[in-house]
Amino acid sequence: MWNLIFWIICLLINSGLLAIVFYALLCLTDLEVDQMDPFVATANINRWILLEFALQAALSILLLFTGHWILFLAAVPLTCYHAMLFIRRQHLIDVTEVFRNLNTDKKRRMIKLGVYMIFFTICVFRIGAGILSLFNSEELDIHSSFFEF
C-alpha cells in the first residue's frame, strides 16, 4: 500500500512539473508570435521557476530516500542543472534578452518536457502495477470474502 502512495505522490509532483514547463513553453510561443508582451511573458515564466526547481529537488530527494536508485540517477542531472542555474543566478529570464535567448529557452524547456513525460509514464505504469499487486496481495483477500455467505 505504501508503494502505491509513494507513486501517487511522485505522479502529483511530476504533473506539477509538466504543467509548469508546458505553461512556460506556451508563454514563450505566444511571445514568439507577438501575442504577449515581453514583460508579461517573463513575469509569468519567472513566477513559476523557483517552484519548478523545488519540485524537481523534492522528487529527487524522494527517490533517493526511498531507494529507487535508477530513477534517482536519471533525475539527478536535471536537478544539478537547476542548482547550477540558481547558483549562477541565471535561472530567471531577463526581459531585455528574452528575444535573443528565445530559441534556446524553448529547446531547453522541450528537453525538460520530454524528461518529465518519461517520468510521468513511469509513474503511471508503477501506479498500475501497484494497484494490480494490491489486488493480488493476501492483505486484501477479496476472493474468499466475496464467495462466503
Coordinates of C-alpha atoms in Angstrom, one line a residue:
M1 CA 0.0 0.0 0.0
W2 CA 2.8 2.4 0.8
N3 CA 4.4 1.8 -2.5
L4 CA 1.2 2.9 -4.3
I5 CA 1.0 6.0 -2.1
F6 CA 4.6 6.8 -3.0
W7 CA 4.0 6.6 -6.7
I8 CA 0.8 8.7 -6.4
I9 CA 2.9 11.4 -4.7
C10 CA 5.5 11.1 -7.5
L11 CA 2.8 11.4 -10.1
L12 CA 1.4 14.6 -8.5
I13 CA 4.8 16.2 -8.3
N14 CA 5.5 15.2 -11.9
S15 CA 2.1 16.6 -13.0
G16 CA 3.0 19.9 -11.4
L17 CA 6.4 19.9 -13.2
L18 CA 4.7 19.1 -16.5
A19 CA 2.2 21.9 -16.1
I20 CA 4.9 24.5 -15.2
V21 CA 7.1 23.6 -18.2
F22 CA 4.1 23.4 -20.6
Y23 CA 2.9 26.8 -19.3
A24 CA 6.4 28.3 -19.9
L25 CA 6.5 26.9 -23.4
L26 CA 3.1 28.3 -24.1
C27 CA 4.2 31.8 -22.9
L28 CA 7.4 31.6 -25.0
T29 CA 5.4 30.6 -28.1
D30 CA 2.9 33.4 -27.5
L31 CA 5.9 35.8 -27.2
E32 CA 7.4 34.5 -30.4
V33 CA 4.3 35.1 -32.4
D34 CA 3.8 38.5 -30.7
Q35 CA 0.7 37.7 -28.9
M36 CA 2.2 38.5 -25.5
D37 CA 4.2 41.4 -24.2
P38 CA 7.8 40.6 -23.2
F39 CA 7.3 42.0 -19.7
V40 CA 4.2 39.9 -19.1
A41 CA 5.7 36.8 -20.5
T42 CA 8.9 37.0 -18.4
A43 CA 6.9 37.8 -15.3
N44 CA 4.6 34.8 -15.9
I45 CA 7.5 32.4 -16.5
N46 CA 9.7 33.7 -13.7
R47 CA 6.9 33.4 -11.2
W48 CA 7.0 29.6 -11.6
I49 CA 10.7 28.9 -12.0
L50 CA 11.5 28.5 -8.3
L51 CA 8.5 26.2 -7.7
E52 CA 9.8 24.0 -10.6
F53 CA 13.2 23.9 -9.1
A54 CA 11.8 23.0 -5.6
L55 CA 9.5 20.3 -7.1
Q56 CA 12.4 18.7 -9.0
A57 CA 14.6 18.7 -5.9
A58 CA 11.8 17.2 -3.9
L59 CA 11.3 14.5 -6.5
S60 CA 15.0 13.7 -6.5
I61 CA 15.2 13.6 -2.7
L62 CA 12.1 11.4 -2.5
L63 CA 13.6 9.0 -5.0
L64 CA 16.9 8.9 -3.1
F65 CA 15.4 8.3 0.3
T66 CA 13.0 5.6 -0.9
G67 CA 15.8 3.6 -2.6
H68 CA 14.7 4.0 -6.2
W69 CA 18.3 4.4 -7.4
I70 CA 17.9 4.1 -11.1
L71 CA 15.2 6.8 -11.2
F72 CA 17.2 8.9 -8.8
L73 CA 20.3 8.7 -11.1
A74 CA 18.0 9.7 -14.0
A75 CA 16.6 12.7 -12.1
V76 CA 20.0 14.0 -10.7
P77 CA 21.3 15.6 -13.9
L78 CA 18.3 17.9 -14.3
T79 CA 18.4 18.7 -10.5
C80 CA 22.1 19.5 -10.8
Y81 CA 21.4 21.7 -13.9
H82 CA 18.7 23.6 -11.9
A83 CA 21.1 24.0 -9.0
M84 CA 23.8 25.3 -11.3
L85 CA 21.4 27.8 -12.9
F86 CA 20.3 29.0 -9.4
I87 CA 23.9 29.4 -8.1
R88 CA 25.0 31.3 -11.2
R89 CA 21.8 33.5 -10.9
Q90 CA 20.8 32.5 -14.5
H91 CA 17.5 30.9 -13.6
L92 CA 15.3 33.9 -14.3
I93 CA 14.5 35.1 -17.8
D94 CA 15.7 38.7 -18.4
V95 CA 13.2 41.0 -20.2
T96 CA 16.0 42.7 -22.2
E97 CA 17.4 39.5 -23.6
V98 CA 14.3 37.4 -23.9
F99 CA 14.2 37.6 -27.7
R100 CA 17.9 36.8 -28.0
N101 CA 17.6 33.6 -26.0
L102 CA 14.1 32.6 -27.1
N103 CA 15.1 29.6 -29.2
T104 CA 17.5 28.2 -26.7
D105 CA 14.9 28.7 -23.9
K106 CA 12.3 26.9 -25.9
K107 CA 14.8 24.0 -26.7
R108 CA 15.7 23.6 -23.0
R109 CA 12.1 23.5 -22.0
M110 CA 11.3 21.0 -24.7
I111 CA 14.0 18.7 -23.3
K112 CA 12.6 19.2 -19.8
L113 CA 9.2 18.4 -21.1
G114 CA 10.5 15.2 -22.6
V115 CA 12.2 14.2 -19.4
Y116 CA 9.1 14.9 -17.3
M117 CA 7.0 12.9 -19.8
I118 CA 9.2 9.9 -19.4
F119 CA 8.9 10.2 -15.6
F120 CA 5.2 10.7 -15.9
T121 CA 4.9 7.5 -18.0
I122 CA 7.0 5.6 -15.4
C123 CA 4.8 6.8 -12.6
V124 CA 1.6 5.9 -14.3
F125 CA 3.0 2.4 -15.1
R126 CA 4.1 1.9 -11.5
I127 CA 0.7 3.0 -10.1
G128 CA -1.0 0.4 -12.4
A129 CA 1.5 -2.2 -11.2
G130 CA 0.9 -1.2 -7.6
I131 CA -2.9 -1.5 -8.0
L132 CA -2.5 -4.9 -9.6
S133 CA -0.2 -6.1 -6.8
L134 CA -2.6 -4.7 -4.2
F135 CA -5.4 -6.8 -5.6
N136 CA -3.2 -9.9 -5.8
S137 CA -1.9 -9.5 -2.3
E138 CA -3.0 -11.5 0.7
E139 CA -3.8 -8.4 2.7
L140 CA -6.9 -7.8 0.5
D141 CA -8.3 -11.2 0.1
I142 CA -11.4 -10.4 -2.0
H143 CA -11.8 -13.8 -3.4
S144 CA -12.5 -15.6 -0.1
S145 CA -14.7 -12.9 1.4
F146 CA -16.7 -12.5 -1.8
F147 CA -17.8 -16.1 -2.0
E148 CA -18.6 -16.6 1.7
F149 CA -22.2 -16.1 2.7

